Coordinates of C-alpha atoms in Angstrom, one line a residue:
Chain A
X1 CA 22.0 -5.5 19.8
X2 CA 19.9 -6.9 16.9
X3 CA 16.5 -5.4 16.1
X4 CA 14.6 -8.4 17.3
X5 CA 15.9 -8.1 20.8
X6 CA 15.8 -4.4 20.8
X7 CA 12.2 -4.2 22.2
X8 CA 12.9 -3.2 25.8
X9 CA 12.0 -5.1 28.8
X10 CA 9.9 -3.2 31.3
X11 CA 12.8 -2.1 33.5
X12 CA 14.0 0.4 30.9
X13 CA 11.3 3.1 31.2
X14 CA 13.8 5.8 32.3
X15 CA 15.9 5.0 29.2
X16 CA 12.8 5.4 27.0
X17 CA 12.1 8.7 28.8
X18 CA 15.6 9.9 27.9
X19 CA 15.2 8.9 24.3
X20 CA 11.8 10.6 24.0
X21 CA 13.0 13.8 25.8
X22 CA 16.0 14.1 23.5
X23 CA 13.8 13.6 20.4
X24 CA 11.3 16.2 21.6
X25 CA 14.1 18.7 22.5
X26 CA 15.6 18.5 19.1
X27 CA 12.3 19.0 17.4
X28 CA 11.1 21.9 19.5
X29 CA 14.5 23.6 19.2
X30 CA 14.2 23.3 15.4
X31 CA 10.8 25.0 15.2
X32 CA 8.6 21.9 14.8
X33 CA 4.9 22.2 15.5
X34 CA 3.4 20.8 18.8
X35 CA 1.2 18.3 16.9
X36 CA 4.2 16.8 15.1
X37 CA 6.2 16.6 18.3
X38 CA 3.3 14.8 20.1
X39 CA 2.8 12.4 17.2
X40 CA 6.5 11.6 16.9
X41 CA 7.1 11.0 20.6
X42 CA 4.0 8.9 20.9
X43 CA 5.0 6.8 18.0
X44 CA 8.5 6.3 19.4
X45 CA 7.2 5.4 22.9
X46 CA 4.8 2.8 21.5
X47 CA 7.6 1.4 19.3
X48 CA 9.7 0.9 22.5
X49 CA 6.9 -1.3 23.9
X50 CA 5.3 1.0 26.4
X51 CA 1.6 0.5 27.4
X52 CA 0.8 4.2 27.3
X53 CA 2.4 7.5 26.3
X54 CA 0.8 10.8 27.1
X55 CA 2.5 13.9 25.7
X56 CA 1.5 17.5 26.2
X57 CA 3.5 19.9 24.2
X58 CA 3.6 23.7 24.2
X59 CA 5.9 26.2 22.4
X60 CA 8.5 26.3 25.2
X61 CA 8.4 22.8 26.6
X62 CA 6.6 19.5 27.0
X63 CA 5.5 16.9 29.5
X64 CA 5.5 13.2 28.9
X65 CA 4.0 10.5 31.1
X66 CA 5.1 7.0 30.3
X67 CA 3.4 3.9 31.6
X68 CA 4.8 0.4 31.4
X69 CA 3.2 -2.1 33.7
X70 CA 3.5 -0.9 37.2
X71 CA 6.0 1.8 36.3
X72 CA 4.9 5.4 35.7
X73 CA 7.4 8.1 34.8
X74 CA 6.5 11.7 34.2
X75 CA 9.1 14.2 32.9
X76 CA 9.0 17.8 32.0
X77 CA 11.4 19.5 29.7
X78 CA 11.6 23.2 28.9
X79 CA 13.2 24.2 25.6
X80 CA 14.5 27.4 24.2
X81 CA 14.0 27.7 20.4
X82 CA 17.3 28.0 18.5
X83 CA 16.0 28.8 15.0
X84 CA 14.5 26.9 12.1
X85 CA 16.0 23.7 10.9
X86 CA 13.4 21.7 9.0
X87 CA 16.0 19.0 8.1
X88 CA 16.4 18.1 11.7
X89 CA 12.6 17.9 12.2
X90 CA 12.5 15.6 9.2
X91 CA 15.4 13.4 10.5
X92 CA 13.7 12.8 13.9
X93 CA 10.4 12.1 12.2
X94 CA 12.0 9.6 9.9
X95 CA 13.7 8.0 12.9
X96 CA 10.4 7.5 14.6
X97 CA 9.0 5.7 11.6
X98 CA 12.0 3.5 11.4
X99 CA 11.5 2.6 15.1
X100 CA 7.9 1.9 14.4
X101 CA 8.7 -0.6 11.8
X102 CA 11.3 -2.1 14.2
X103 CA 14.1 -1.4 11.7
X104 CA 16.2 0.3 14.4
X105 CA 16.5 -0.5 18.1
X106 CA 16.3 1.9 21.0
X107 CA 20.0 2.1 21.7
X108 CA 20.8 2.9 18.1
X109 CA 18.0 5.4 18.0
X110 CA 19.4 7.2 21.0
X111 CA 22.8 7.2 19.4
X112 CA 21.4 8.7 16.2
X113 CA 19.7 11.4 18.2
X114 CA 22.9 12.2 20.1
X115 CA 24.8 12.7 16.9
X116 CA 21.9 14.8 15.5
X117 CA 22.1 16.9 18.7
X118 CA 25.9 17.6 18.2
X119 CA 25.9 17.6 14.4
X120 CA 26.3 20.8 12.5
X121 CA 23.3 22.0 10.4
X122 CA 22.6 20.5 7.0
X123 CA 24.2 23.4 5.2
X124 CA 27.1 25.5 6.6
X125 CA 25.9 28.9 8.0
X126 CA 27.8 31.0 5.4
X127 CA 25.9 29.1 2.6
X128 CA 22.6 29.7 4.5
X129 CA 23.3 33.4 4.7
X130 CA 24.2 33.5 1.0
X131 CA 21.0 31.8 0.2
X132 CA 19.1 34.4 2.3
X133 CA 20.8 37.1 0.3
X134 CA 20.1 35.4 -3.0
X135 CA 16.4 35.0 -2.2
X136 CA 16.2 38.7 -1.3
X137 CA 17.6 39.8 -4.7
X138 CA 15.4 37.3 -6.5
X139 CA 12.3 38.6 -4.8
X140 CA 13.4 42.2 -5.3
X141 CA 13.5 41.6 -9.1
X142 CA 10.3 39.5 -9.0
X143 CA 8.3 42.3 -7.4
X144 CA 9.4 44.7 -10.1
X145 CA 12.9 45.9 -9.4
X146 CA 15.6 46.3 -12.0
X147 CA 18.9 44.5 -12.4
X148 CA 20.5 47.4 -10.6
X149 CA 18.7 46.4 -7.5
X150 CA 20.1 42.8 -7.6
X151 CA 23.3 43.3 -5.7
X152 CA 22.0 45.9 -3.2
X153 CA 19.1 43.6 -2.3
X154 CA 21.5 40.7 -1.8
X155 CA 23.7 42.8 0.5
X156 CA 20.6 44.1 2.4
X157 CA 19.4 40.5 2.8
X158 CA 22.9 39.3 3.9
X159 CA 23.2 42.2 6.4
X160 CA 19.8 41.6 7.9
X161 CA 20.4 37.8 8.2
X162 CA 23.8 38.5 9.9
X163 CA 22.2 40.9 12.4
X164 CA 19.3 38.6 13.0
X165 CA 21.5 35.6 13.9
X166 CA 23.9 37.8 16.1
X167 CA 21.1 39.5 18.1
X168 CA 19.3 36.2 18.5
X169 CA 22.3 35.0 20.7
X170 CA 21.6 37.7 23.3
X171 CA 18.0 38.7 22.9
X172 CA 14.5 37.4 22.0
X173 CA 13.2 36.8 18.5
X174 CA 11.2 40.0 18.5
X175 CA 14.3 42.2 19.1
X176 CA 16.4 40.2 16.6
X177 CA 13.7 40.6 13.9
X178 CA 13.4 44.3 14.6
X179 CA 17.1 45.0 14.2
X180 CA 17.3 42.7 11.1
X181 CA 14.5 44.7 9.4
X182 CA 16.1 48.0 10.6
X183 CA 19.6 47.2 9.2
X184 CA 18.2 45.8 6.0
X185 CA 16.1 48.9 5.3
X186 CA 19.1 51.1 6.3
X187 CA 21.2 49.3 3.7
X188 CA 18.5 49.7 1.0
X189 CA 18.1 53.5 1.7
X190 CA 21.8 54.1 1.7
X191 CA 22.3 52.1 -1.5
X192 CA 19.6 54.2 -3.2
X193 CA 21.1 57.4 -2.0
X194 CA 24.6 56.4 -3.1
X195 CA 23.1 55.7 -6.6
X196 CA 23.9 52.0 -6.2
X197 CA 20.3 50.8 -6.4
X198 CA 17.4 52.3 -8.3
X199 CA 14.3 51.5 -6.2
X200 CA 14.4 51.6 -2.4
X201 CA 11.0 50.0 -2.2
X202 CA 11.9 46.9 -4.2
X203 CA 15.2 46.4 -2.3
X204 CA 13.3 46.7 1.0
X205 CA 10.5 44.3 -0.2
X206 CA 13.1 41.8 -1.3
X207 CA 14.9 42.1 2.0
X208 CA 11.8 41.5 4.1
X209 CA 10.0 38.8 2.2
X210 CA 12.3 35.9 3.4
X211 CA 12.2 37.6 6.9
X212 CA 8.4 37.1 7.3
X213 CA 7.5 34.5 9.9
X214 CA 6.4 31.9 7.3
X215 CA 7.4 28.9 9.4
X216 CA 5.7 30.2 12.5
X217 CA 2.5 30.9 10.6
X218 CA 2.4 27.5 9.0
X219 CA 3.0 25.6 12.2
X220 CA 0.5 27.8 14.0
X221 CA -2.2 27.0 11.5
X222 CA -1.4 23.3 11.5
X223 CA -1.4 23.1 15.3
X224 CA -4.7 24.9 15.5
X225 CA -6.2 22.5 13.0
X226 CA -4.8 19.5 14.8
X227 CA -6.4 20.6 18.0
X228 CA -3.3 21.8 19.8
X229 CA -4.9 25.1 20.6
X230 CA -2.5 26.3 23.2
X231 CA 0.6 25.8 21.0
X232 CA -1.2 27.1 17.9
X233 CA -2.3 30.3 19.6
X234 CA 1.1 31.0 21.1
X235 CA 2.9 30.3 17.8
X236 CA 0.4 32.6 16.1
X237 CA 1.3 35.3 18.7
X238 CA 4.9 34.7 17.9
X239 CA 4.2 35.2 14.1
X240 CA 2.2 38.4 14.8
X241 CA 5.0 39.8 17.0
X242 CA 7.6 39.1 14.3
X243 CA 5.4 40.8 11.7
X244 CA 5.1 43.8 14.0
X245 CA 8.8 43.8 14.5
X246 CA 9.5 43.9 10.8
X247 CA 7.0 46.7 10.3
X248 CA 8.6 48.6 13.2
X249 CA 12.1 48.2 11.8
X250 CA 11.1 49.4 8.3
X251 CA 9.1 52.3 9.8
X252 CA 11.9 53.5 12.0
X253 CA 14.4 53.9 9.1
X254 CA 11.9 55.3 6.6
X255 CA 10.7 57.9 9.1
X256 CA 14.3 58.8 10.0
X257 CA 15.4 59.3 6.4
X258 CA 12.3 60.7 5.0
X259 CA 13.1 64.1 6.6
X260 CA 16.8 64.1 5.7
X261 CA 17.1 62.4 2.4
X262 CA 14.9 62.0 -0.6
X263 CA 13.5 58.4 -0.7
Chain B
X1 CA 7.5 33.6 -23.1
X2 CA 10.0 35.3 -20.9
X3 CA 11.4 32.8 -18.4
X4 CA 13.4 35.3 -16.3
X5 CA 10.8 35.9 -13.7
X6 CA 9.7 32.3 -13.2
X7 CA 13.4 31.4 -12.9
X8 CA 13.9 34.2 -10.3
X9 CA 10.9 32.9 -8.4
X10 CA 12.4 29.4 -8.5
X11 CA 15.7 30.6 -7.1
X12 CA 14.0 32.7 -4.5
X13 CA 11.9 29.8 -3.1
X14 CA 14.7 27.2 -3.3
X15 CA 17.0 29.7 -1.5
X16 CA 14.5 30.2 1.3
X17 CA 14.2 26.4 1.6
X18 CA 18.0 26.2 1.8
X19 CA 18.0 28.9 4.5
X20 CA 15.6 26.8 6.6
X21 CA 17.7 23.7 6.2
X22 CA 15.3 21.7 4.0
X23 CA 17.1 18.5 3.0
X24 CA 18.8 18.8 -0.4
X25 CA 16.5 16.3 -2.2
X26 CA 13.5 18.6 -1.6
X27 CA 15.1 21.9 -2.7
X28 CA 14.0 21.7 -6.4
X29 CA 10.5 20.7 -5.4
X30 CA 10.3 23.7 -3.2
X31 CA 11.4 26.0 -6.1
X32 CA 8.8 24.4 -8.4
X33 CA 6.0 24.8 -5.8
X34 CA 7.0 28.5 -5.4
X35 CA 6.8 29.1 -9.2
X36 CA 3.5 27.3 -9.5
X37 CA 1.9 29.3 -6.7
X38 CA 3.2 32.5 -8.1
X39 CA 2.0 31.7 -11.7
X40 CA -1.4 30.7 -10.3
X41 CA -1.6 34.0 -8.4
X42 CA -0.7 35.9 -11.5
X43 CA -3.3 34.0 -13.6
X44 CA -6.2 34.3 -11.2
X45 CA -5.4 38.0 -10.5
X46 CA -6.8 38.7 -14.0
X47 CA -10.3 37.9 -12.8
X48 CA -10.3 37.9 -9.0
X49 CA -9.2 40.4 -6.4
X50 CA -5.7 40.2 -4.9
X51 CA -7.0 38.4 -1.8
X52 CA -9.0 35.8 -3.7
X53 CA -6.2 35.1 -6.2
X54 CA -3.7 34.7 -3.4
X55 CA -6.1 32.4 -1.6
X56 CA -6.5 30.1 -4.6
X57 CA -2.7 30.1 -5.3
X58 CA -1.9 29.3 -1.6
X59 CA -4.5 26.5 -1.6
X60 CA -2.8 25.0 -4.7
X61 CA 0.6 25.3 -3.1
X62 CA -0.6 23.8 0.2
X63 CA -2.3 20.8 -1.5
X64 CA 0.7 20.1 -3.6
X65 CA 2.9 20.4 -0.5
X66 CA 0.7 17.8 1.3
X67 CA 1.1 15.6 -1.8
X68 CA 4.9 16.0 -2.0
X69 CA 5.3 15.5 1.7
X70 CA 3.8 12.0 1.3
X71 CA 5.8 11.3 -1.9
X72 CA 9.2 12.4 -0.5
X73 CA 8.4 11.3 3.1
X74 CA 9.2 14.7 4.7
X75 CA 7.2 17.0 7.0
X76 CA 4.7 19.2 5.1
X77 CA 6.4 22.3 6.4
X78 CA 9.5 21.6 4.3
X79 CA 7.4 22.3 1.2
X80 CA 4.6 24.6 2.4
X81 CA 6.8 27.2 3.9
X82 CA 9.1 27.9 0.9
X83 CA 6.2 27.5 -1.4
X84 CA 4.1 30.3 0.0
X85 CA 6.9 32.8 0.4
X86 CA 6.5 34.3 -3.1
X87 CA 2.8 35.0 -2.2
X88 CA 3.8 37.0 0.8
X89 CA 2.2 40.5 0.5
X90 CA 5.5 42.4 0.6
X91 CA 4.4 45.1 -1.8
X92 CA 1.3 46.1 0.1
X93 CA 3.1 45.9 3.4
X94 CA 5.7 48.3 2.1
X95 CA 3.0 50.6 0.8
X96 CA 1.3 50.6 4.2
X97 CA 4.6 51.5 5.9
X98 CA 5.4 54.2 3.4
X99 CA 1.9 55.7 3.7
X100 CA 2.2 56.0 7.4
X101 CA 5.7 57.6 7.1
X102 CA 4.5 60.1 4.6
X103 CA 1.2 60.8 6.5
X104 CA -1.1 59.5 3.7
X105 CA -3.2 57.7 6.3
X106 CA -6.1 56.6 4.0
X107 CA -3.7 55.0 1.5
X108 CA -1.8 53.4 4.3
X109 CA -4.9 52.0 6.0
X110 CA -6.1 50.5 2.7
X111 CA -2.7 48.9 2.1
X112 CA -2.5 47.6 5.7
X113 CA -6.0 46.0 5.5
X114 CA -5.0 44.5 2.1
X115 CA -1.8 43.1 3.7
X116 CA -3.7 41.6 6.7
X117 CA -6.4 40.1 4.4
X118 CA -3.8 38.5 2.1
X119 CA -1.9 37.1 5.1
X120 CA -5.2 35.7 6.4
X121 CA -6.0 34.2 3.0
X122 CA -2.6 32.4 3.0
X123 CA -3.2 31.0 6.5
X124 CA -6.8 30.0 5.7
X125 CA -5.6 28.2 2.6
X126 CA -3.0 26.3 4.6
X127 CA -5.6 25.4 7.2
X128 CA -8.2 24.2 4.7
X129 CA -5.6 22.2 2.7
X130 CA -4.4 20.5 5.9
X131 CA -7.8 19.6 7.1
X132 CA -9.1 18.5 3.7
X133 CA -6.2 16.1 3.2
X134 CA -6.9 14.8 6.8
X135 CA -10.4 13.9 5.8
X136 CA -9.4 11.6 3.0
X137 CA -6.3 9.9 4.4
X138 CA -6.1 7.6 7.3
X139 CA -5.3 9.5 10.5
X140 CA -1.7 9.5 11.8
X141 CA -1.2 6.7 14.4
X142 CA -1.7 8.3 17.8
X143 CA -0.4 6.8 21.0
X144 CA -3.0 5.3 23.2
X145 CA -4.0 7.8 25.9
X146 CA -6.1 7.9 29.0
X147 CA -9.0 6.0 27.3
X148 CA -7.2 2.7 27.8
X149 CA -4.9 4.1 30.5
X150 CA -3.6 2.3 33.5
X151 CA -4.4 5.2 35.8
X152 CA -2.8 5.1 39.3
X153 CA -5.4 4.2 41.9
X154 CA -6.2 6.7 44.6
X155 CA -4.7 4.4 47.3
X156 CA -1.2 5.1 46.0

């Protein structure tokens, strides 16, 4: 189908709905903000030739109402977050712009979304975990640690990321973050007591800095500014919960070991 | 000038960007944004308080993130999130935890308040940068909504 004939006739509203729902699902699963989801879906819908697109997006799902002539379709999709993948958000956003400039038709766009849905993440998970460890050791040194803290911080970061991704399969984000901070701090304390690291505090700080809910905070603020108050507030609550979970994890291990070992 | 610490900051920010699956072409920019924010924080900390210097640094990072998002045609989050990570108040957060563990409540309360204020300064900077840029650029095209809607009539 060539781009010129790709503008749908009015009978295709359910197809457009499928396209928009897939796009929204990918974006919400990857941790995109509600304002961005609404903007992207709206742009795609108008590019498909609809008269009207109404999107209401929250943190855990979204509604769309599509109007084309006499046809009105309303769909609701609930979504469970799967982690942060900013590359995926960028890909869907770029696709919506291509559709807007009529560079790509509806069928091709749906195919692109389907491949995006089944595609592996931009970087293989072991590389991501390694990057997490490397960032931990870099921040441990940046905050004032010595070179002796480099490898312990890397392993603490690796361990906490491993635990985070494993627990996330079975439990909510809060629990996963708690155990990630717990295991990372445990690694730091043990490394110091085994004389492998010099400063517990810098290893712990390096471990927790990439763990902080930076993405949640940023999207929360942007949603609040864009007027998506409901999504912004719930995302802010998520960020606050994550921060509390990190604090709880660090506190548990420090309290435990403070009475038994010298830290 | 010792380049070890800026280099560490670059690696840290770029690695966080990689962890969050930022596309490869943006990784180096994320690292540079992280270094710039960190250097700005270091510079302004000579005259201002920790909260104020973090605010100015975060504002710089957020504005540059808005700019780079338009240059590289990527969502702002791709640049803003890794860029502000070096500004995260990890040190005072740890001090707060340690103070509570060792029953030094006054020290801990001070550190906790400091942590909350710095986190608030970062989010305020992100919000201000986002809305400032919105004032001077044309708004994102929004889909037509109920203003020109073909609402179903009540006889349906």
